[in-house]
PDB file of C-alpha atoms in Angstrom:
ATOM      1  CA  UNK A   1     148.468 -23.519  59.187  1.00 76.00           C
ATOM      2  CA  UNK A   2     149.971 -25.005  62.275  1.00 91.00           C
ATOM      3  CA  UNK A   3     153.436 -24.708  63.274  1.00 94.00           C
ATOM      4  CA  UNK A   4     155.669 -27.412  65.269  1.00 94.00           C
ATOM      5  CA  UNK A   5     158.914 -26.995  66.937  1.00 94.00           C
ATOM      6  CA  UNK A   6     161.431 -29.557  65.826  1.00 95.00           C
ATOM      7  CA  UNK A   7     164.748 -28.729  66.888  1.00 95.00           C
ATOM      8  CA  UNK A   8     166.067 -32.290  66.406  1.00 95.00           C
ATOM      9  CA  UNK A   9     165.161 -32.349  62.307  1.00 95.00           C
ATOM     10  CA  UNK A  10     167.658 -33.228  59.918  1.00 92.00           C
ATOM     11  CA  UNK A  11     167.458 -30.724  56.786  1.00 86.00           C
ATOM     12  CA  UNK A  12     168.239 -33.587  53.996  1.00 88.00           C
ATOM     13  CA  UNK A  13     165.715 -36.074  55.239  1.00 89.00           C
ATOM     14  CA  UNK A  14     162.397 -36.215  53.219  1.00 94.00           C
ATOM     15  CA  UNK A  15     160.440 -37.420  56.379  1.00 95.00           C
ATOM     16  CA  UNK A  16     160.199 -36.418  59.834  1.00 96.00           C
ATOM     17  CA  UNK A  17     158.256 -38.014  63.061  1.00 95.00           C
ATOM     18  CA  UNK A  18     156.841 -35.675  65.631  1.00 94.00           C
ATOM     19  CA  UNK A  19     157.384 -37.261  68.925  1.00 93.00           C
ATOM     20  CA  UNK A  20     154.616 -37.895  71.266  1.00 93.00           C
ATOM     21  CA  UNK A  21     153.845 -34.962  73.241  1.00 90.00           C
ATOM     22  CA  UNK A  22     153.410 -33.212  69.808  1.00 92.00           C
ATOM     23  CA  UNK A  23     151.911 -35.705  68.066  1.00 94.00           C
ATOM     24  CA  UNK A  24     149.207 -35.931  70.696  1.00 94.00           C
ATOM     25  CA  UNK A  25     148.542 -32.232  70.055  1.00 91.00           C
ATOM     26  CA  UNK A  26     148.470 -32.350  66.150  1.00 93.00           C
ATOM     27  CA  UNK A  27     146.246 -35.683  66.580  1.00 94.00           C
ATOM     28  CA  UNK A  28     144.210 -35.444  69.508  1.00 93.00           C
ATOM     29  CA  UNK A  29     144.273 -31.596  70.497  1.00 93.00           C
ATOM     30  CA  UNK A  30     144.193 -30.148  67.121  1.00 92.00           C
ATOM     31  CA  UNK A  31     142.653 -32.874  65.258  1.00 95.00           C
ATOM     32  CA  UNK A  32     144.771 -32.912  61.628  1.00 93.00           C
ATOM     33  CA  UNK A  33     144.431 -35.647  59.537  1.00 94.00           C
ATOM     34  CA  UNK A  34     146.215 -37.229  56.805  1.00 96.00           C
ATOM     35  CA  UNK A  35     147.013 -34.906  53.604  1.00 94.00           C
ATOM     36  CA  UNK A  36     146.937 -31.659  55.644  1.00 94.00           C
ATOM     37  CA  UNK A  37     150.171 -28.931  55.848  1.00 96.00           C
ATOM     38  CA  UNK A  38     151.913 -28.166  58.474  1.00 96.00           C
ATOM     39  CA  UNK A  39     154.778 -26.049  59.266  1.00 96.00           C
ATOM     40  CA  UNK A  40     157.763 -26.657  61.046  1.00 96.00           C
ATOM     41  CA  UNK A  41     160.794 -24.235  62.472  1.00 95.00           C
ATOM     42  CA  UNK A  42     164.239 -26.069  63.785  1.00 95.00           C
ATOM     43  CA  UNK A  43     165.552 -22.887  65.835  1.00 96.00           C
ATOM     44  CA  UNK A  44     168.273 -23.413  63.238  1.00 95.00           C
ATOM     45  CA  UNK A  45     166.845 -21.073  60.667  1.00 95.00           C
ATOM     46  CA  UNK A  46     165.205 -23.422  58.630  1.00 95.00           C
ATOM     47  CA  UNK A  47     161.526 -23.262  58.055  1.00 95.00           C
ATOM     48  CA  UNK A  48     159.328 -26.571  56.990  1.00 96.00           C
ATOM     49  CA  UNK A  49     156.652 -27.245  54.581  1.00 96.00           C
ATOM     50  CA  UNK A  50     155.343 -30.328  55.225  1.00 96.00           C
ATOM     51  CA  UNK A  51     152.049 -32.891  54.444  1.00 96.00           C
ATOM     52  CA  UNK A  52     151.022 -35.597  57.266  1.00 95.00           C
ATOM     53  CA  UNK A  53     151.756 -38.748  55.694  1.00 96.00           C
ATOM     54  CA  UNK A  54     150.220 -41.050  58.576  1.00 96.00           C
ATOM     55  CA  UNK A  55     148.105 -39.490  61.521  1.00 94.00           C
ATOM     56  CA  UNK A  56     149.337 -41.820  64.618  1.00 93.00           C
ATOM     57  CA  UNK A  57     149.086 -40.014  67.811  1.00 92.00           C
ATOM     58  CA  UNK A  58     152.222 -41.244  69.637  1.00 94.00           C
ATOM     59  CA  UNK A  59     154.425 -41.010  66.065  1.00 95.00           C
ATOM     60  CA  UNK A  60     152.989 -38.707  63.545  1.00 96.00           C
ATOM     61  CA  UNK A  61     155.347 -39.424  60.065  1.00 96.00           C
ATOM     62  CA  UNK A  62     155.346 -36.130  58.061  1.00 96.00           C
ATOM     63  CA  UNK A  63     156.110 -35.890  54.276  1.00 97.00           C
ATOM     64  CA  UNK A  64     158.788 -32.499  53.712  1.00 96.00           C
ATOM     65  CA  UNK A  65     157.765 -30.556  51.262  1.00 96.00           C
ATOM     66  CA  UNK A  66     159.983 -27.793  51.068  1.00 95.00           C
ATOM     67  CA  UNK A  67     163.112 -26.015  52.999  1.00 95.00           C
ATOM     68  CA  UNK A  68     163.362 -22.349  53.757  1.00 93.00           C
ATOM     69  CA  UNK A  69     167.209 -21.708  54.839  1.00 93.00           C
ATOM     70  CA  UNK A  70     168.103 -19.084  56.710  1.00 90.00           C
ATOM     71  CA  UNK A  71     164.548 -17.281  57.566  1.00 89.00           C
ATOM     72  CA  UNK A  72     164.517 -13.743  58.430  1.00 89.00           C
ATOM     73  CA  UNK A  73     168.208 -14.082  59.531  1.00 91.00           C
ATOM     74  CA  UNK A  74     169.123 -10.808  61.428  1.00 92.00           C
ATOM     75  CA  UNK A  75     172.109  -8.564  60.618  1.00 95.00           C
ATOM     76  CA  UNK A  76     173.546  -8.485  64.016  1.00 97.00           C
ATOM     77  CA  UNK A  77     173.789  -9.941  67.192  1.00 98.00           C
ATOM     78  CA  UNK A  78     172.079  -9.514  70.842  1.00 98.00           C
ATOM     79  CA  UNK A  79     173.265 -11.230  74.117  1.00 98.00           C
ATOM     80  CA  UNK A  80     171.964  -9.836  77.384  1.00 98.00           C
ATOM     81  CA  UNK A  81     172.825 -10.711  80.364  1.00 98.00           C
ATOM     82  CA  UNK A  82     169.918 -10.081  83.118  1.00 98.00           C
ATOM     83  CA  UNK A  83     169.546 -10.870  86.966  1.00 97.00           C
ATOM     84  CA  UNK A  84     166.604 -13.271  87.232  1.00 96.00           C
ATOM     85  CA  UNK A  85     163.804 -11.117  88.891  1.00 95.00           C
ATOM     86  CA  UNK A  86     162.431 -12.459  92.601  1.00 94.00           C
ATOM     87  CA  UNK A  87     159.332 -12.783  90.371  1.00 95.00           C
ATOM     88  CA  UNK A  88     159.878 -15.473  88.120  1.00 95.00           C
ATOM     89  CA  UNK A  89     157.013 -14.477  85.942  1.00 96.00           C
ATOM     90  CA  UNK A  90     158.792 -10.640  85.248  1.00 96.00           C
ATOM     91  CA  UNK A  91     161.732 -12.907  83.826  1.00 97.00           C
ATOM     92  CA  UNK A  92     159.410 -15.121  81.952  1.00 97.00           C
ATOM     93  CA  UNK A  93     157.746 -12.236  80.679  1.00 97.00           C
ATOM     94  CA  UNK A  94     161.064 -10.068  79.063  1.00 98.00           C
ATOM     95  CA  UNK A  95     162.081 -13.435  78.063  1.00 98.00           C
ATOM     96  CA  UNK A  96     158.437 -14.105  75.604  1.00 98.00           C
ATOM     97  CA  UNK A  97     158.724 -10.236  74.404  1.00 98.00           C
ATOM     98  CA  UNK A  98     162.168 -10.236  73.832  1.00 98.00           C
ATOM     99  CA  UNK A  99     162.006 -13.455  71.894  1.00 98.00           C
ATOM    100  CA  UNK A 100     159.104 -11.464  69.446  1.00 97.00           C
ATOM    101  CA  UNK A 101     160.817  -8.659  69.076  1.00 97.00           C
ATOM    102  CA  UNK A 102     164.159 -10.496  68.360  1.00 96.00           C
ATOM    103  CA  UNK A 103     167.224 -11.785  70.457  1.00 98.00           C
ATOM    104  CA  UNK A 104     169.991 -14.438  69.843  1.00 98.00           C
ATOM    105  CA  UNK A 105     171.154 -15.287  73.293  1.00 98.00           C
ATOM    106  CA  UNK A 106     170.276 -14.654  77.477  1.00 98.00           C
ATOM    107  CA  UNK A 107     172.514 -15.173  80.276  1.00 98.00           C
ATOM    108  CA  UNK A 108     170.927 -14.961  84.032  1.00 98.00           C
ATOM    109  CA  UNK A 109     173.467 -13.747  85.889  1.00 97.00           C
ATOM    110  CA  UNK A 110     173.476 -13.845  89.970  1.00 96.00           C
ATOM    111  CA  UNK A 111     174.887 -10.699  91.353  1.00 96.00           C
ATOM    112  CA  UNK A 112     175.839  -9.548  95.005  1.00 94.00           C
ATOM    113  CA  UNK A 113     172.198  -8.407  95.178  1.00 94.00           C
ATOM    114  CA  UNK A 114     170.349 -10.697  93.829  1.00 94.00           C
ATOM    115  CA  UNK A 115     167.508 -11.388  95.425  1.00 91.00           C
ATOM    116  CA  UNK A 116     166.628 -15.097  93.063  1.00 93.00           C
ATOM    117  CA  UNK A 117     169.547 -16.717  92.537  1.00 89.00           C
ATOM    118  CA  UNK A 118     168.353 -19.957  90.750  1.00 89.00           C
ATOM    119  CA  UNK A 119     166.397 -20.472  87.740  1.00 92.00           C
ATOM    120  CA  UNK A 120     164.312 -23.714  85.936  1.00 93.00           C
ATOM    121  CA  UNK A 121     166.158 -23.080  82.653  1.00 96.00           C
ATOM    122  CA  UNK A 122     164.145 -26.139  81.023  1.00 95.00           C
ATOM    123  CA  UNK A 123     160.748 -23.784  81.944  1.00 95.00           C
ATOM    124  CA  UNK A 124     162.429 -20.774  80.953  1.00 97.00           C
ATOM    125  CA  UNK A 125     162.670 -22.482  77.402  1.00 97.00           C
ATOM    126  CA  UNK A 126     159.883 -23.484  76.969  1.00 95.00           C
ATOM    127  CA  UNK A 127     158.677 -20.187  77.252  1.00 97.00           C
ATOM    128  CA  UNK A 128     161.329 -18.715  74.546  1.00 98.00           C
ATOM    129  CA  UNK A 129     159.673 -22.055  72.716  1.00 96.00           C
ATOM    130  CA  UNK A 130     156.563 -20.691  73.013  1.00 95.00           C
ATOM    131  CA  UNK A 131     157.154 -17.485  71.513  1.00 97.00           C
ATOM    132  CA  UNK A 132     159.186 -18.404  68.399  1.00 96.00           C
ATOM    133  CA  UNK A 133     156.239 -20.356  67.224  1.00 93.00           C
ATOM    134  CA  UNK A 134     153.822 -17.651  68.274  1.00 93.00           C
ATOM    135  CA  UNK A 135     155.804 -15.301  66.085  1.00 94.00           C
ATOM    136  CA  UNK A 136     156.920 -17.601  63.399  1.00 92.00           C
ATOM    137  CA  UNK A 137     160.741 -17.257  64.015  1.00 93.00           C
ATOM    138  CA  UNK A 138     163.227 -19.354  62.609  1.00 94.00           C
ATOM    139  CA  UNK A 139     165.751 -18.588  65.131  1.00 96.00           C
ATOM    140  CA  UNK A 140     165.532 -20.048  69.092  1.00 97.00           C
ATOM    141  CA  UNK A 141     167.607 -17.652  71.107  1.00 98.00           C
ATOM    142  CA  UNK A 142     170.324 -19.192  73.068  1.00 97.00           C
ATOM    143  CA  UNK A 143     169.377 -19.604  77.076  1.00 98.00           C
ATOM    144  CA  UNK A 144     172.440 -20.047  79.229  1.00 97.00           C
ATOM    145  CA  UNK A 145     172.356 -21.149  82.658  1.00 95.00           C
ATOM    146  CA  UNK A 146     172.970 -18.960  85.502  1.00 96.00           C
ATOM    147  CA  UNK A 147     176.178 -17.495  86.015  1.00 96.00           C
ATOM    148  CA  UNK A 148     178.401 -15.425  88.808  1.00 97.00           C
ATOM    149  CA  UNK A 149     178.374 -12.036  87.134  1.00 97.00           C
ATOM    150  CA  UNK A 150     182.287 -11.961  87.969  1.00 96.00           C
ATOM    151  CA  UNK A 151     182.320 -15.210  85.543  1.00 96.00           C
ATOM    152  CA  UNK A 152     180.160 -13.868  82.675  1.00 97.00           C
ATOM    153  CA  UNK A 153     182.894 -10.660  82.762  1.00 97.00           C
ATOM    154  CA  UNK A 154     185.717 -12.348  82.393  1.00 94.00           C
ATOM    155  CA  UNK A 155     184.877 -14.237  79.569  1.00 96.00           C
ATOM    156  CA  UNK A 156     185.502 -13.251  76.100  1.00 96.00           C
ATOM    157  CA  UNK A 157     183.238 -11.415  73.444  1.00 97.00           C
ATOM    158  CA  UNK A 158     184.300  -9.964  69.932  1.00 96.00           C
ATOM    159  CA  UNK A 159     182.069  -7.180  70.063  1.00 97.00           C
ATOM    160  CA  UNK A 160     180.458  -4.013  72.170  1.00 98.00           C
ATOM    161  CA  UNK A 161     179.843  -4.353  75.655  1.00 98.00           C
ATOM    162  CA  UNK A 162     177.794  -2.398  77.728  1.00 98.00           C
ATOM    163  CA  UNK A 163     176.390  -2.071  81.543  1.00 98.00           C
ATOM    164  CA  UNK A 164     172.995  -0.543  82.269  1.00 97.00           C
ATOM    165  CA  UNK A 165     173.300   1.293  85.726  1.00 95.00           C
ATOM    166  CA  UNK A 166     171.816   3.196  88.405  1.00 90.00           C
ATOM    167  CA  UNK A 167     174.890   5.143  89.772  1.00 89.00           C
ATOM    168  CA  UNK A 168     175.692   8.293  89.132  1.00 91.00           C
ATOM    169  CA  UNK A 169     178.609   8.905  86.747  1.00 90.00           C
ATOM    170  CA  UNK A 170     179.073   9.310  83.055  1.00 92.00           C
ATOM    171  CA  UNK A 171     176.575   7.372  80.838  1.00 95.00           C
ATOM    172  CA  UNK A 172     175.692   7.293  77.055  1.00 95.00           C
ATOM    173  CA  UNK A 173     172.587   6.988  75.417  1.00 96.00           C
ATOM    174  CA  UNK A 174     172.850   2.883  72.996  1.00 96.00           C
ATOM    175  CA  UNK A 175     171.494   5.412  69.768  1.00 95.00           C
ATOM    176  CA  UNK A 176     175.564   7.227  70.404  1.00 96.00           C
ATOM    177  CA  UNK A 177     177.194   4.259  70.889  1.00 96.00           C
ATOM    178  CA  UNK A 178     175.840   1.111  69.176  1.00 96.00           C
ATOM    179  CA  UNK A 179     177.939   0.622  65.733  1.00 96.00           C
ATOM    180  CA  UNK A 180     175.644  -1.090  63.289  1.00 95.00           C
ATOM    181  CA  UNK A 181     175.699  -4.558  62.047  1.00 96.00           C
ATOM    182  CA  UNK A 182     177.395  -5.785  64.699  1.00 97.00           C
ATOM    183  CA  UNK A 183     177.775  -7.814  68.282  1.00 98.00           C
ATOM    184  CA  UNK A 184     176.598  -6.339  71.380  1.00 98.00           C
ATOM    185  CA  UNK A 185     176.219  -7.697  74.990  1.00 98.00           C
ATOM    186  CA  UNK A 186     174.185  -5.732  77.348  1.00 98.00           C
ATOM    187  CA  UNK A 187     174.406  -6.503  81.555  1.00 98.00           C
ATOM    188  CA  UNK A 188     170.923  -5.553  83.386  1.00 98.00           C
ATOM    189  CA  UNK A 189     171.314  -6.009  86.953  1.00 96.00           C
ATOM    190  CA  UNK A 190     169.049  -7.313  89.959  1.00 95.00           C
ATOM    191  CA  UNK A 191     165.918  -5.069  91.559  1.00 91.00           C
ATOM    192  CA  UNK A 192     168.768  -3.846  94.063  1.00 91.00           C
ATOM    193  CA  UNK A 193     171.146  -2.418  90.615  1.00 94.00           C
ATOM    194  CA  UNK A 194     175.026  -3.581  90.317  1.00 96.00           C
ATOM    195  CA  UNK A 195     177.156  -3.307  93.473  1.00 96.00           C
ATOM    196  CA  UNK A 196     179.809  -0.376  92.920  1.00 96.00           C
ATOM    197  CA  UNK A 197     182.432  -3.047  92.849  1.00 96.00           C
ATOM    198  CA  UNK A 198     180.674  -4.533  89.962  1.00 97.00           C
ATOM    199  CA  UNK A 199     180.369  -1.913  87.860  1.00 97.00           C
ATOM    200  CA  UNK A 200     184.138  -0.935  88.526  1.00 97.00           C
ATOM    201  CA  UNK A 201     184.613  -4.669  87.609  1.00 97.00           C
ATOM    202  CA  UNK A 202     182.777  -4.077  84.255  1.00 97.00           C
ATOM    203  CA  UNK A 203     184.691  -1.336  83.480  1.00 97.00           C
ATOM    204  CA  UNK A 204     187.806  -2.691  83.925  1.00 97.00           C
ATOM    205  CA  UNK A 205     186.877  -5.489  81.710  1.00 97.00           C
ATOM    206  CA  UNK A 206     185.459  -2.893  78.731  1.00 96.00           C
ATOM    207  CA  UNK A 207     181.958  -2.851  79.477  1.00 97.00           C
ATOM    208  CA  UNK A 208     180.927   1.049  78.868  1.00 97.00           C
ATOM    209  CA  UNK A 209     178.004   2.395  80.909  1.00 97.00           C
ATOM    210  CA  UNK A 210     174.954   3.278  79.273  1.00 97.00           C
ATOM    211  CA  UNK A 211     171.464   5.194  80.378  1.00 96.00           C
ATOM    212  CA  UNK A 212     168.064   3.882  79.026  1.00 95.00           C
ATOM    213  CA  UNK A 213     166.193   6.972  79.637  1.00 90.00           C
ATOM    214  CA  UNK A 214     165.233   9.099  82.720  1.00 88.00           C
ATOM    215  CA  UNK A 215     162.493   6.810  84.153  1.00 89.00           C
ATOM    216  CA  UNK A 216     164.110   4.095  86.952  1.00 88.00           C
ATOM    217  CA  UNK A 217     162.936   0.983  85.533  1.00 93.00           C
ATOM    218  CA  UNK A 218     162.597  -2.448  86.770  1.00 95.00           C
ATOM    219  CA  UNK A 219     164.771  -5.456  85.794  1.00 97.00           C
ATOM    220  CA  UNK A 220     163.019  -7.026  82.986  1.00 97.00           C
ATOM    221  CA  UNK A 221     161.372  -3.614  81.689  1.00 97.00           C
ATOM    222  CA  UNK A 222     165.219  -2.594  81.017  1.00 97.00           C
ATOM    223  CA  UNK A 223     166.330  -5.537  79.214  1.00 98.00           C
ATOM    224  CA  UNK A 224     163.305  -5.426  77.321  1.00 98.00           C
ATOM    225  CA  UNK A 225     163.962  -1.631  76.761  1.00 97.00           C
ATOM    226  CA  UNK A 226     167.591  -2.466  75.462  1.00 98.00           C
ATOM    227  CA  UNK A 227     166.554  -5.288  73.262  1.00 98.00           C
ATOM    228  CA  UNK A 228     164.310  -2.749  71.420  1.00 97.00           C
ATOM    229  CA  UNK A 229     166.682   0.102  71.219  1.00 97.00           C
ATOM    230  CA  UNK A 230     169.073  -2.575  69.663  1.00 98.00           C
ATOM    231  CA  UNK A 231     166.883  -3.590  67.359  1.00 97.00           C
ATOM    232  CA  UNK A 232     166.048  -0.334  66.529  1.00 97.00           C
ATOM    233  CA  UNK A 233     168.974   0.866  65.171  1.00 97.00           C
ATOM    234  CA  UNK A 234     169.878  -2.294  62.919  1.00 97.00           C
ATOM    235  CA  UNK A 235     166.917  -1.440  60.991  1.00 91.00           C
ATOM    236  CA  UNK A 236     168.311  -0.356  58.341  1.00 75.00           C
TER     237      UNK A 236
END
């Protein structure tokens, strides 16, 4: 059964109109007619069961059928905050796997060595877009535009806080230090790692440094690595 991204439907209505880039696909591309099921997912958490009521390939009416609130809501919450790689498609690429495995919100932060310091957020989405449908997710994780790290430090979050690092000093591993059930926010620096200033400015705002394994690993293989390990342990 096909799936649509409507982000814009309201969960009391008993109809819905696709607009007209995906109407052209369910129409033209995929070639549904009248009387067939779709599904539909409204990053909200709601999941759609609905019949095409009238095939028009501009304005496709729909006929809900049913609401699923709340689909495969997860018990805690992930925010990392990554420098966008000089290779856009490395970012686009933790951002699809990340959005599979399960995320709730990215920040791109720009760092005294970043080499990229600009990002199309509206591609980046579509991407994250992509990959909810792909693996039927209720959920669209939260994309923020980029950021000064100093900015993104400063800010306030009610929960852990933690900076992945290549300096030497004292580290723990996330498995000894992630409490579960509950809020995390995880920095992953440029290709060039946080300056030392950086990471003394994390610190003094609470971040605590953490190792993900022996292996020096590239910017978006980290995130992705922390967005598993996260997951990981709130499977329970």
């Amino acid at each position: 059964m096909q799936l649509f991204y409507t982000p814009d439907i309201d969960a009391a209505s008993s109809t819905y109109y696709l607009n007209e880039e995906e109407s052209k696909h369910c129409i033209k591309v995929l070639r549904l007619q009248t009387g067939e099921q779709v599904q539909l997912i409204d990053g909200k958490g709601n999941f759609y069961a609905a019949a095409i009521a009238a095939a028009h390939p501009k304005r496709t009416q729909l006929q809900i059928i049913s609401v699923e609130r709340d689909l495969n809501k997860r018990n805690h919450y992930l925010h990392i905050a990554v420098a966008p790689t000089k290779n856009i498609e490395r970012l686009e690429w933790f951002l699809e796997k990340a959005t599979e495995i399960g995320i709730d919100e990215i920040s791109l932060i720009i760092c005294q060595r970043s080499e990229r310091k600009e990002a199309k957020v509206d591609r980046l989405n579509k991407i994250i877009t992509s990959a909810i449908k792909q693996s039927i997710k209720a959920w669209h994780p939260i994309l923020n535009e980029p950021v000064v790290l100093s900015k993104l430090l400063s800010a306030p979050f009610d929960g852990q806080k933690f900076i992945a690092h290549c300096e030497p000093g004292d580290k723990f591993s996330l498995e000894e230090q992630v409490k579960p059930l509950g809020k995390y926010l995880i920095l992953i620096g440029p290709e060039g790692d946080f300056s030392p200033k950086e990471i003394e400015d994390a610190f003094k705002n609470d971040f605590k440094a953490i190792t993900l394994g022996k292996s020096r690993l590239r910017t978006e293989t980290a995130a992705l690595e922390a967005c598993f390990e996260v997951n990981f342990l709130n499977r329970i």
